[in-house]
Amino acid sequence: MNRSAPAPSALPLRFVLCGAVDDGKSTLLGRLLCDCRQVFADQMRKVEEDSRRWGTRGDEADLALLVDGLRDEREQGITIDVAYRSFETARRRFIVADAPGHEQYTRNMATGASNAELAVVVADARKGILPQTARHTRIAAMFGIRHVVLAVNKMDLVLWDRSIFQAIADEYRSLARDSAVENLRIMPVSSLTGDNLTRRRDSAEWYSGPTLLEHLETVDVESSIERESFRMPVQYVNRPSPDLRGYSGRIAAGRVAVGDRVRISPSGTETLVESIVVWQGARERAERGDSVTLTLANEVDVTRGDVIAEAFNPPGVTDQFQANLIWMSDRPLVVGRSYLLKIHSREVTATVTRIKYRLDVSRGSRLAGATMNLNDLGTVNIATNRPIPYAPFERYPGLGSFIMIDPINNETAGAGTVNFALRRASNIRWQDFHVTREARQELKLQRARCLWLTGLPASGKSTIANLLEKRLHAEGHHTYLLDGDNVRHGLNRDLGFTEADRVENIRRVAEVARLLVDAGLIVIVSFISPFRSERAFARGLFEPGDFNEIFVDASIEVCAARDPKGLYARAMRGEITNFTGIDSPYEQPENPDLHLDTEKLGPEECAELILRQVV
């Protein structure tokens, strides 16, 4: 195999190969690898053997097997995971992500698009533009891909009919305009034969454009990247010795030189760059894409997740912003539920406060909805528990893209891009008053705290909470009891029992409990609070040690037998829906501060245990 080195001046091109299932993406990539002489002879022999074993083309080599490496992919003839390949020609080096076409694996396509500069969208000439074609195009645009190529594949199966190609091209141009694709090229190709991929199809004289490979070799993706001010998220505080404190990261935008004045976000502190250190030694300057360690002229407070930026044009800081979001979890997105949000090198707790709309990927229309499900695209408002340095994705991709993580199972639940900060985030400030929580506690001669009782309906929460408050009151403590049923008569009377309403129910109660603790009270909360994520959100509102999760435990059978309100019987007859333990789940606490087994302990014993072990 002869392999020519790419021209030294040509930068590598990262592109994602995407489109609907069975449109020929893997075969297209396999053809590129073969025709660019990137396949060793023994690899080709193995592909030919596997083609006879797995393929459906007789003795003909199935080039898709060059990139479909998983056994399941070969058996089913589909791509499941993102397959990364690197190849080169005399003019350029390429890094390509072969993304799966099945809707089930859309999250993997988003992974491939997140690091790409160009997207090659493949469409079968016999099928045209499918919903998944549209979805992949919109995801590519959402992740800032400015260059898109539509490869109308399998043209040999429609005898290179120009009218078929033109109809598909016209439909896709409309989709590209609607998705804000800036640079579009459409070409007819055949992955099977290589026509218009690596060599021209002479009989299709009506197409006068370049081959796909020619376009990939010459497209200029750098010129479309706006030159912006210096930004570097801090990934690591580097202390190799007591005499050196450096701040390590990858420059997300712009350039920096020794002596430049910089500002630390979100603190706003300004200082000078004293030195720029890389693994080879010291440098006078660095630019976008370089991984460096900066030392600063003054002792300033800088931590992981801060952004070092040009002093005269620093990034924004916000705790509320609007974003485009793709949902990647089997569990629906619920407004008000807490997630971990990772943006550049900062991790915060975040909630979606509003779903503005979901996107119909086929027609581009906006759909109303209170939730987002797997593979949905939409625009949402997000609030974080503390301010974050950010930038709109379209200007600074490195500071404007994020992922959302389910804190319960550490699953990547969503990925998105920041559009803009919400104005009210900068207009609202927490007011500090002279009478503090500590002063209120001292007046009441007690330590304020929240005692959060959770458990199935009829497990004994309200009974225990009532006895506990009576004991505390008798001992001279200042208390308040928040009970699930009582709160729904007033504060939460507008909420039902859907998952979204349950999340909002707990959010409101947790915020009220926090205010009451700030008032110096011992707050007893008696709520089913069925979801771990909402209980984790509630705990996160309090200082360490001020929140105690108490699991009031009884089996569903025992609770149903007690059934003081007759609710279990009605739920089992289908008269009540979304009833916890019957047709709505209860997620037991994994590490409660106190576990009360009410099948073995009476209410008085449970109240006594709380007094002795928690209060």
Coordinates of C-alpha atoms in Angstrom, one line a residue:
M1 CA 0.0 0.0 0.0
N2 CA 1.3 3.4 -1.0
R3 CA 0.4 6.2 1.4
S4 CA 1.3 9.8 0.6
A5 CA 1.8 12.3 3.3
P6 CA -0.7 15.2 3.3
A7 CA 0.6 18.7 2.5
P8 CA 2.1 20.3 5.6
S9 CA -0.1 23.4 5.2
A10 CA -3.4 21.5 5.1
L11 CA -5.2 21.1 8.4
P12 CA -7.0 17.9 9.2
L13 CA -10.7 17.9 8.4
R14 CA -13.0 16.3 11.0
F15 CA -16.4 15.3 9.5
V16 CA -19.4 13.2 10.5
L17 CA -21.0 10.8 8.1
C18 CA -24.7 10.6 8.9
G19 CA -28.2 9.9 7.5
A20 CA -31.0 7.3 7.8
V21 CA -30.4 3.6 8.2
D22 CA -29.5 1.6 5.1
D23 CA -28.7 4.7 3.0
G24 CA -25.1 3.4 2.5
K25 CA -23.0 5.5 4.9
S26 CA -20.6 2.7 5.9
T27 CA -20.3 1.5 2.4
L28 CA -19.5 5.0 1.3
L29 CA -16.7 5.3 3.9
G30 CA -15.4 1.9 3.0
R31 CA -15.2 2.9 -0.6
L32 CA -13.3 6.1 0.3
L33 CA -10.8 4.0 2.4
C34 CA -10.3 1.5 -0.4
D35 CA -9.9 4.0 -3.2
C36 CA -7.5 6.1 -1.1
R37 CA -5.4 3.0 -0.6
Q38 CA -5.9 3.0 3.2
V39 CA -6.7 -0.7 3.4
F40 CA -4.0 -3.3 3.8
A41 CA -4.2 -6.5 1.8
D42 CA -4.8 -8.7 4.8
Q43 CA -7.7 -6.4 5.9
M44 CA -9.2 -6.7 2.5
R45 CA -9.0 -10.5 2.5
K46 CA -10.7 -10.5 5.9
V47 CA -13.5 -8.3 4.6
E48 CA -14.0 -10.6 1.6
E49 CA -14.2 -13.6 4.0
D50 CA -16.6 -11.8 6.3
S51 CA -18.7 -10.7 3.3
R52 CA -19.3 -14.3 2.4
R53 CA -20.2 -15.0 6.0
W54 CA -22.2 -11.9 7.0
G55 CA -23.0 -10.2 3.7
T56 CA -25.7 -10.5 1.2
R57 CA -23.8 -9.8 -2.0
G58 CA -22.4 -13.2 -2.8
D59 CA -18.7 -13.1 -3.6
E60 CA -18.6 -9.3 -3.9
A61 CA -16.8 -7.6 -1.0
D62 CA -19.1 -5.7 1.4
L63 CA -17.1 -2.5 2.1
A64 CA -19.3 -1.6 5.0
L65 CA -17.6 -4.3 7.0
L66 CA -14.4 -2.2 7.0
V67 CA -16.1 0.1 9.5
D68 CA -18.9 -2.0 11.1
G69 CA -16.7 -3.6 13.7
L70 CA -19.2 -4.8 16.2
R71 CA -20.6 -8.3 15.9
D72 CA -24.2 -7.1 16.2
E73 CA -23.5 -4.5 13.5
R74 CA -22.3 -7.2 11.1
E75 CA -25.2 -9.6 11.9
Q76 CA -27.8 -6.9 11.5
G77 CA -26.1 -4.9 8.7
I78 CA -26.5 -1.7 10.6
T79 CA -24.2 0.8 12.4
I80 CA -24.8 0.9 16.2
D81 CA -22.0 2.9 17.7
V82 CA -20.0 5.8 16.2
A83 CA -17.1 4.3 14.2
Y84 CA -14.1 6.7 14.0
R85 CA -11.6 6.3 11.1
S86 CA -8.6 8.3 10.0
F87 CA -7.3 8.4 6.5
E88 CA -5.3 10.7 4.3
T89 CA -4.6 11.7 0.7
A90 CA -1.7 13.7 -0.8
R91 CA -3.7 16.9 -0.1
R92 CA -5.3 16.4 3.4
R93 CA -5.8 14.2 6.4
F94 CA -9.3 13.3 7.5
I95 CA -10.9 12.1 10.8
V96 CA -14.4 10.8 10.2
A97 CA -17.1 9.7 12.5
D98 CA -19.5 7.1 10.9
A99 CA -22.7 7.8 12.8
P100 CA -25.5 5.2 13.2
G101 CA -28.7 5.8 11.2
H102 CA -31.3 4.1 13.5
E103 CA -33.4 6.6 15.4
Q104 CA -32.7 4.5 18.5
Y105 CA -29.0 5.5 18.3
T106 CA -29.5 9.2 17.5
R107 CA -27.6 10.1 20.7
N108 CA -24.5 8.5 19.1
M109 CA -24.9 10.7 16.1
A110 CA -24.9 13.7 18.3
T111 CA -21.6 12.5 19.8
G112 CA -20.1 12.4 16.4
A113 CA -21.4 15.8 15.4
S114 CA -20.1 17.5 18.5
N115 CA -16.5 17.5 17.3
A116 CA -17.1 17.8 13.5
E117 CA -16.4 20.7 11.2
L118 CA -18.4 19.3 8.3
A119 CA -21.3 16.8 7.8
V120 CA -21.8 14.4 5.0
V121 CA -25.5 13.5 5.0
V122 CA -26.2 10.4 2.9
A123 CA -29.7 9.9 1.3
D124 CA -30.8 6.9 -0.7
A125 CA -31.9 8.1 -4.2
R126 CA -34.8 5.6 -4.1
K127 CA -36.2 6.8 -0.7
G128 CA -35.4 10.5 -0.7
I129 CA -35.3 12.7 2.4
L130 CA -36.5 10.7 5.4
P131 CA -37.3 12.0 8.9
Q132 CA -34.0 10.7 10.2
T133 CA -32.2 12.6 7.4
A134 CA -33.9 15.8 8.6
R135 CA -33.1 14.9 12.3
H136 CA -29.4 14.4 11.6
T137 CA -29.3 17.7 9.6
R138 CA -30.9 19.6 12.4
I139 CA -28.5 18.1 15.0
A140 CA -25.5 18.9 12.8
A141 CA -26.7 22.5 12.6
M142 CA -27.4 22.7 16.3
F143 CA -23.8 21.7 17.0
G144 CA -22.5 24.5 14.8
I145 CA -21.6 22.5 11.7
R146 CA -21.5 25.2 9.0
H147 CA -20.5 22.9 6.0
V148 CA -22.9 20.2 4.9
V149 CA -22.7 17.9 1.9
L150 CA -25.8 15.9 0.8
A151 CA -24.6 12.8 -1.0
V152 CA -27.5 11.4 -2.9
N153 CA -26.4 7.8 -2.9
K154 CA -27.3 4.6 -4.9
M155 CA -27.8 6.7 -8.1
D156 CA -26.8 3.6 -10.0
L157 CA -30.0 1.9 -8.8
V158 CA -32.1 4.7 -10.4
L159 CA -30.0 4.8 -13.6
W160 CA -28.6 8.2 -12.7
D161 CA -31.9 9.8 -13.4
R162 CA -31.4 13.6 -13.2
S163 CA -35.0 14.3 -12.3
I164 CA -34.9 12.1 -9.3
F165 CA -31.7 13.8 -8.1
Q166 CA -33.1 17.2 -8.7
A167 CA -36.3 16.5 -6.7
I168 CA -34.3 15.3 -3.7
A169 CA -31.9 18.3 -4.0
D170 CA -34.8 20.8 -4.1
E171 CA -36.4 19.2 -1.0
Y172 CA -33.1 19.2 0.9
R173 CA -32.3 22.8 0.1
S174 CA -35.6 23.8 1.8
L175 CA -34.6 21.7 4.8
A176 CA -31.1 23.2 4.9
R177 CA -32.5 26.8 4.8
D178 CA -34.9 26.0 7.6
S179 CA -32.0 24.5 9.6
A180 CA -29.7 27.6 9.0
V181 CA -27.1 25.5 7.1
E182 CA -24.6 28.1 5.8
N183 CA -22.6 26.2 3.2
L184 CA -24.3 23.4 1.3
R185 CA -23.2 21.2 -1.6
I186 CA -25.3 18.4 -3.2
M187 CA -23.9 15.7 -5.3
P188 CA -25.1 12.4 -6.9
V189 CA -22.9 9.4 -5.9
S190 CA -22.7 5.6 -5.8
S191 CA -21.0 4.1 -2.8
L192 CA -21.0 0.7 -4.6
T193 CA -19.0 1.8 -7.6
G194 CA -17.2 4.9 -6.3
D195 CA -18.7 7.1 -9.0
N196 CA -18.5 10.8 -8.0
L197 CA -17.0 9.7 -4.7
T198 CA -13.4 9.3 -5.8
R199 CA -13.8 9.4 -9.6
R200 CA -16.2 11.1 -12.0
R201 CA -19.2 9.5 -13.6
D202 CA -18.7 10.3 -17.3
S203 CA -22.2 9.2 -18.3
A204 CA -23.8 11.6 -15.7
E205 CA -22.7 14.7 -17.8
W206 CA -25.4 16.8 -16.2
Y207 CA -23.4 16.9 -13.0
S208 CA -20.4 19.2 -13.4
G209 CA -19.4 19.6 -9.7
P210 CA -16.4 18.0 -7.9
T211 CA -16.3 14.5 -6.6
L212 CA -16.9 14.1 -2.8
L213 CA -13.2 13.5 -2.2
E214 CA -12.2 16.5 -4.2
H215 CA -14.6 18.7 -2.2
L216 CA -13.4 17.2 1.1
E217 CA -9.8 17.9 0.1
T218 CA -10.3 21.5 -0.7
V219 CA -13.1 22.8 1.5
D220 CA -12.0 25.6 3.8
V221 CA -13.6 25.3 7.2
E222 CA -11.2 27.6 9.0
S223 CA -12.2 30.7 7.1
S224 CA -15.8 30.4 8.4
I225 CA -14.6 30.3 12.0
E226 CA -14.8 33.8 13.4
R227 CA -11.7 35.0 15.1
E228 CA -12.6 35.9 18.6
S229 CA -11.1 37.1 21.8
F230 CA -9.0 34.8 24.0
R231 CA -10.9 32.3 26.2
M232 CA -9.5 29.3 28.2
P233 CA -11.6 27.2 30.6
V234 CA -9.4 26.0 33.5
Q235 CA -9.4 22.3 33.6
Y236 CA -6.7 21.8 36.3
V237 CA -4.9 23.9 38.9
N238 CA -1.2 22.8 38.4
R239 CA 1.0 22.8 41.5
P240 CA 4.2 20.8 40.5
S241 CA 6.1 22.6 43.3
P242 CA 5.5 25.1 46.1
D243 CA 7.0 27.9 43.9
L244 CA 4.7 27.4 40.9
R245 CA 1.0 27.7 40.6
G246 CA -0.3 27.2 37.0
Y247 CA -3.7 26.9 35.4
S248 CA -4.0 24.3 32.7
G249 CA -6.5 24.1 29.9
R250 CA -7.1 24.0 26.2
I251 CA -7.5 27.4 24.5
A252 CA -11.1 27.6 23.3
A253 CA -10.8 30.8 21.2
G254 CA -8.4 33.5 20.3
R255 CA -4.7 33.8 21.2
V256 CA -2.7 34.8 24.3
A257 CA 0.8 36.1 24.8
V258 CA 3.0 36.7 27.8
G259 CA 2.2 40.1 29.3
D260 CA -1.4 40.1 28.2
R261 CA -4.0 41.5 30.7
V262 CA -6.7 38.8 31.4
R263 CA -9.8 38.6 33.5
I264 CA -10.9 35.6 35.6
S265 CA -14.6 34.7 35.2
P266 CA -16.9 34.6 37.1
S267 CA -14.9 36.5 39.9
G268 CA -13.9 39.4 37.6
T269 CA -10.4 39.6 39.0
E270 CA -7.8 41.0 36.5
T271 CA -4.1 40.2 36.3
L272 CA -1.3 39.7 33.7
V273 CA -0.1 36.5 32.1
E274 CA 3.4 35.8 33.5
S275 CA 4.3 32.7 31.5
I276 CA 2.9 30.2 29.0
V277 CA 4.2 26.6 29.7
V278 CA 3.8 23.6 27.4
W279 CA 5.3 20.1 27.7
Q280 CA 8.3 21.1 25.5
G281 CA 9.0 24.2 27.7
A282 CA 8.0 27.9 27.8
R283 CA 6.4 29.9 24.9
E284 CA 5.8 33.5 24.3
R285 CA 2.3 33.0 22.8
A286 CA -0.4 30.3 22.2
E287 CA -3.6 30.1 20.2
R288 CA -6.9 28.3 19.8
G289 CA -6.5 24.5 20.2
D290 CA -3.3 24.7 22.1
S291 CA -3.1 22.9 25.5
V292 CA -1.1 25.1 27.9
T293 CA -0.5 26.0 31.5
L294 CA -0.6 29.7 32.3
T295 CA 1.0 31.3 35.3
L296 CA -0.3 34.7 36.4
A297 CA 1.5 37.7 37.8
N298 CA -0.6 38.0 41.0
E299 CA -1.9 35.5 43.6
V300 CA -5.5 35.3 42.5
D301 CA -8.3 32.8 43.3
V302 CA -8.7 30.6 40.2
T303 CA -10.4 27.2 40.3
R304 CA -11.4 24.4 37.9
G305 CA -14.3 25.6 35.8
D306 CA -13.3 29.3 35.8
V307 CA -12.5 30.9 32.4
I308 CA -9.4 33.0 31.8
A309 CA -10.2 35.5 29.1
E310 CA -9.1 38.8 27.5
A311 CA -9.7 41.5 30.1
F312 CA -11.3 44.0 27.8
N313 CA -13.9 41.5 26.4
P314 CA -14.6 38.8 29.0
P315 CA -17.3 36.1 28.6
G316 CA -20.7 36.5 30.1
V317 CA -21.8 35.1 33.5
T318 CA -25.3 33.8 34.0
D319 CA -27.4 31.4 36.0
Q320 CA -30.3 31.3 33.5
F321 CA -30.1 30.9 29.8
Q322 CA -32.0 29.6 26.7
A323 CA -30.6 26.6 24.9
N324 CA -31.3 24.2 22.1
L325 CA -31.4 20.6 23.5
I326 CA -31.5 17.1 22.2
W327 CA -32.9 14.6 24.8
M328 CA -30.9 11.3 24.9
S329 CA -32.5 9.5 27.8
D330 CA -35.2 6.9 28.0
R331 CA -36.5 8.8 31.0
P332 CA -38.5 11.8 29.8
L333 CA -37.2 15.3 30.6
V334 CA -39.4 16.8 33.3
V335 CA -39.5 20.5 34.0
G336 CA -38.2 21.3 37.5
R337 CA -36.2 18.1 37.9
S338 CA -32.5 18.5 38.9
Y339 CA -29.7 17.3 36.6
L340 CA -26.0 17.8 36.6
L341 CA -24.9 20.2 33.8
K342 CA -21.3 20.1 32.5
I343 CA -20.3 23.1 30.4
H344 CA -16.6 23.3 29.4
S345 CA -14.9 22.3 32.6
R346 CA -17.5 23.5 35.1
E347 CA -20.2 21.2 36.7
V348 CA -23.3 22.7 38.3
T349 CA -26.8 21.6 39.3
A350 CA -29.4 22.6 36.7
T351 CA -33.1 22.4 36.1
V352 CA -35.1 23.0 33.0
T353 CA -37.6 25.7 34.0
R354 CA -39.5 25.8 30.8
I355 CA -39.8 23.9 27.5
K356 CA -40.5 26.6 25.0
Y357 CA -41.2 24.1 22.2
R358 CA -40.2 20.8 20.7
L359 CA -39.2 20.6 17.0
D360 CA -41.0 18.5 14.4
V361 CA -37.9 17.2 12.7
S362 CA -39.7 16.4 9.5
R363 CA -41.4 19.7 8.9
G364 CA -39.5 22.0 11.2
S365 CA -42.6 23.2 12.9
R366 CA -42.7 24.0 16.6
L367 CA -44.7 21.8 18.9
A368 CA -46.0 22.6 22.4
G369 CA -45.2 20.1 25.1
A370 CA -44.6 19.8 28.9
T371 CA -41.9 17.2 28.4
M372 CA -39.3 15.9 26.0
N373 CA -38.7 12.2 25.2
L374 CA -35.9 10.2 23.7
N375 CA -34.4 11.8 20.5
D376 CA -36.6 14.9 20.8
L377 CA -35.1 18.3 19.8
G378 CA -36.3 21.5 21.4
T379 CA -35.6 24.9 22.9
V380 CA -35.7 25.2 26.7
N381 CA -34.9 27.6 29.5
I382 CA -32.3 26.4 32.0
A383 CA -31.5 27.6 35.5
T384 CA -28.3 26.7 37.3
N385 CA -27.6 26.7 41.1
R386 CA -24.7 29.1 40.7
P387 CA -23.4 31.4 38.0
I388 CA -21.4 30.0 35.2
P389 CA -19.1 31.6 32.6
Y390 CA -20.6 31.1 29.2
A391 CA -20.8 32.3 25.6
P392 CA -23.4 31.8 22.9
F393 CA -22.5 28.6 21.0
E394 CA -22.5 30.2 17.6
R395 CA -19.6 32.5 18.7
Y396 CA -17.7 30.3 21.1
P397 CA -18.5 26.6 20.7
G398 CA -16.1 25.6 23.5
L399 CA -18.0 27.8 26.0
G400 CA -21.5 27.3 24.7
S401 CA -22.0 23.5 24.5
F402 CA -23.0 21.3 27.5
I403 CA -24.3 17.9 28.5
M404 CA -27.0 17.1 31.2
I405 CA -26.4 14.1 33.4
D406 CA -29.0 12.2 35.4
P407 CA -27.5 12.3 39.0
I408 CA -29.2 9.0 39.9
N409 CA -27.6 6.7 37.4
N410 CA -24.9 9.0 35.8
E411 CA -26.5 8.6 32.4
T412 CA -25.9 11.4 29.9
A413 CA -29.5 12.5 29.5
G414 CA -29.2 15.4 27.1
A415 CA -26.8 17.6 25.1
G416 CA -27.3 21.2 24.1
T417 CA -26.0 24.5 23.0
V418 CA -26.4 27.9 24.6
N419 CA -28.4 30.6 22.7
F420 CA -28.3 33.5 25.1
A421 CA -28.6 34.5 28.7
L422 CA -32.0 35.4 30.1
R423 CA -32.0 39.0 31.1
R424 CA -33.7 38.4 34.5
A425 CA -30.6 36.4 35.6
S426 CA -28.5 39.6 35.8
N427 CA -31.3 41.8 37.3
I428 CA -32.0 39.7 40.4
R429 CA -29.7 39.7 43.4
W430 CA -29.9 38.0 46.8
Q431 CA -30.4 40.6 49.4
D432 CA -28.4 40.2 52.6
F433 CA -30.2 41.5 55.7
H434 CA -28.8 42.2 59.2
V435 CA -31.0 39.6 61.0
T436 CA -29.5 36.3 60.0
R437 CA -30.5 32.7 60.4
E438 CA -27.9 32.4 63.1
A439 CA -29.5 35.2 65.0
R440 CA -32.9 33.7 64.7
Q441 CA -31.6 30.3 65.9
E442 CA -29.9 31.9 68.9
L443 CA -33.2 33.7 69.9
K444 CA -35.0 30.3 69.7
L445 CA -32.2 28.4 71.5
Q446 CA -32.1 25.7 68.9
R447 CA -30.4 24.6 65.7
A448 CA -32.7 24.9 62.7
R449 CA -32.9 21.9 60.3
C450 CA -35.1 20.1 57.9
L451 CA -36.4 16.6 58.8
W452 CA -37.7 15.1 55.5
L453 CA -39.9 12.0 55.9
T454 CA -40.4 10.0 52.7
G455 CA -42.2 6.7 52.1
L456 CA -45.2 5.0 50.4
P457 CA -48.8 6.2 51.1
A458 CA -49.9 4.7 54.4
S459 CA -46.4 3.9 55.5
G460 CA -46.9 6.0 58.7
K461 CA -45.2 9.4 57.7
S462 CA -48.0 11.8 58.9
T463 CA -48.6 9.9 62.1
I464 CA -44.9 9.9 63.0
A465 CA -44.5 13.6 61.9
N466 CA -47.4 14.6 64.2
L467 CA -46.0 12.8 67.2
L468 CA -42.5 14.1 66.5
E469 CA -43.8 17.7 66.4
K470 CA -45.7 17.2 69.6
R471 CA -42.6 16.0 71.4
L472 CA -40.4 18.9 70.1
H473 CA -43.1 21.4 71.0
A474 CA -43.3 20.0 74.5
E475 CA -39.6 20.4 74.9
G476 CA -39.8 24.1 73.9
H477 CA -38.6 23.9 70.3
H478 CA -40.0 26.1 67.5
T479 CA -41.3 23.9 64.7
Y480 CA -43.4 23.8 61.6
L481 CA -44.9 20.7 59.9
L482 CA -45.4 20.6 56.1
D483 CA -47.7 17.7 55.2
G484 CA -48.4 16.6 51.6
D485 CA -52.2 16.7 51.8
N486 CA -52.3 20.0 53.7
V487 CA -50.0 21.8 51.2
R488 CA -52.2 20.6 48.3
H489 CA -55.1 22.6 49.8
G490 CA -53.3 25.9 49.1
L491 CA -49.8 26.3 47.8
N492 CA -50.0 23.3 45.5
R493 CA -53.7 23.1 44.8
D494 CA -53.0 23.6 41.0
L495 CA -50.9 20.5 40.8
G496 CA -52.0 17.0 40.0
F497 CA -50.2 13.7 40.3
T498 CA -48.4 13.3 37.0
E499 CA -44.7 12.9 37.1
A500 CA -44.2 16.5 36.1
D501 CA -46.6 17.8 38.8
R502 CA -45.0 15.6 41.4
V503 CA -41.6 17.1 40.6
E504 CA -43.0 20.7 40.8
N505 CA -44.8 19.7 44.1
I506 CA -41.5 18.8 45.7
R507 CA -39.6 21.7 44.3
R508 CA -42.1 24.2 45.8
V509 CA -42.1 22.4 49.2
A510 CA -38.3 22.2 49.3
E511 CA -38.0 25.9 48.7
V512 CA -40.6 26.7 51.4
A513 CA -38.7 24.4 53.8
R514 CA -35.5 26.2 53.1
L515 CA -37.1 29.6 53.9
L516 CA -38.5 28.2 57.2
V517 CA -35.1 26.8 58.2
D518 CA -33.7 30.2 57.4
A519 CA -36.3 31.6 59.8
G520 CA -34.7 29.4 62.5
L521 CA -37.3 26.7 62.7
I522 CA -37.1 22.9 62.9
V523 CA -39.1 21.9 59.8
I524 CA -40.7 18.5 59.5
V525 CA -41.6 17.6 55.9
S526 CA -44.0 14.6 55.5
F527 CA -44.3 13.9 51.7
I528 CA -44.2 10.7 49.6
S529 CA -41.5 12.4 47.5
P530 CA -41.2 9.3 45.3
F531 CA -38.2 10.3 43.1
R532 CA -34.6 10.2 44.3
S533 CA -33.7 13.1 42.0
E534 CA -36.2 15.4 43.7
R535 CA -35.1 14.4 47.2
A536 CA -31.5 15.1 46.0
F537 CA -32.6 18.5 44.8
A538 CA -34.2 19.2 48.2
R539 CA -31.0 18.2 50.0
G540 CA -28.9 20.4 47.8
L541 CA -30.8 23.5 48.9
F542 CA -29.5 23.1 52.5
E543 CA -26.1 23.4 54.1
P544 CA -24.4 20.1 55.0
G545 CA -25.9 18.7 58.1
D546 CA -29.1 20.8 57.9
F547 CA -31.1 18.2 55.9
N548 CA -32.0 14.7 57.2
E549 CA -33.7 12.2 54.9
I550 CA -35.8 9.8 57.0
F551 CA -37.1 6.7 55.1
V552 CA -40.4 5.6 56.6
D553 CA -40.5 2.0 55.3
A554 CA -43.3 -0.5 54.9
S555 CA -44.1 -2.9 52.1
I556 CA -46.8 -2.2 49.6
E557 CA -48.8 -5.1 51.0
V558 CA -48.8 -3.7 54.5
C559 CA -49.5 -0.2 53.3
A560 CA -52.5 -1.5 51.2
A561 CA -53.8 -3.4 54.2
R562 CA -53.7 -0.3 56.4
D563 CA -55.3 1.9 53.6
P564 CA -56.8 4.5 56.0
K565 CA -58.2 6.5 53.1
G566 CA -59.2 3.6 50.9
L567 CA -56.9 4.9 48.2
Y568 CA -55.1 1.7 47.5
A569 CA -58.4 -0.2 46.8
R570 CA -59.5 2.6 44.5
A571 CA -56.2 2.6 42.7
M572 CA -56.3 -1.1 42.2
R573 CA -59.7 -0.8 40.7
G574 CA -58.4 1.8 38.3
E575 CA -60.4 4.6 39.8
I576 CA -57.2 6.6 40.7
T577 CA -54.3 6.9 38.2
N578 CA -50.7 7.8 38.9
F579 CA -50.9 6.3 42.4
T580 CA -47.5 5.7 44.0
G581 CA -46.8 2.0 44.4
I582 CA -49.5 0.9 42.0
D583 CA -49.1 2.6 38.6
S584 CA -46.5 5.2 39.6
P585 CA -43.0 4.2 40.9
Y586 CA -41.5 4.9 44.3
E587 CA -37.7 5.0 44.3
Q588 CA -36.5 4.0 47.8
P589 CA -33.7 6.0 49.4
E590 CA -30.3 4.4 48.9
N591 CA -28.5 6.0 51.8
P592 CA -31.1 7.6 54.1
D593 CA -29.9 9.4 57.3
L594 CA -32.4 7.2 59.2
H595 CA -34.3 4.1 58.2
L596 CA -37.6 3.4 60.1
D597 CA -39.2 0.0 59.6
T598 CA -42.8 0.7 60.6
E599 CA -43.7 -3.0 60.2
K600 CA -41.6 -3.6 63.3
L601 CA -41.6 -0.2 65.1
G602 CA -44.6 1.7 66.4
P603 CA -45.1 5.4 65.7
E604 CA -44.0 6.4 69.2
E605 CA -40.8 4.4 68.8
C606 CA -40.1 6.0 65.5
A607 CA -40.5 9.5 66.8
E608 CA -38.2 8.6 69.7
L609 CA -35.5 7.3 67.3
I610 CA -35.7 10.6 65.3
L611 CA -35.3 12.6 68.5
R612 CA -32.3 10.6 69.8
Q613 CA -30.4 10.0 66.5
V614 CA -31.2 13.1 64.4
V615 CA -32.4 16.1 66.4

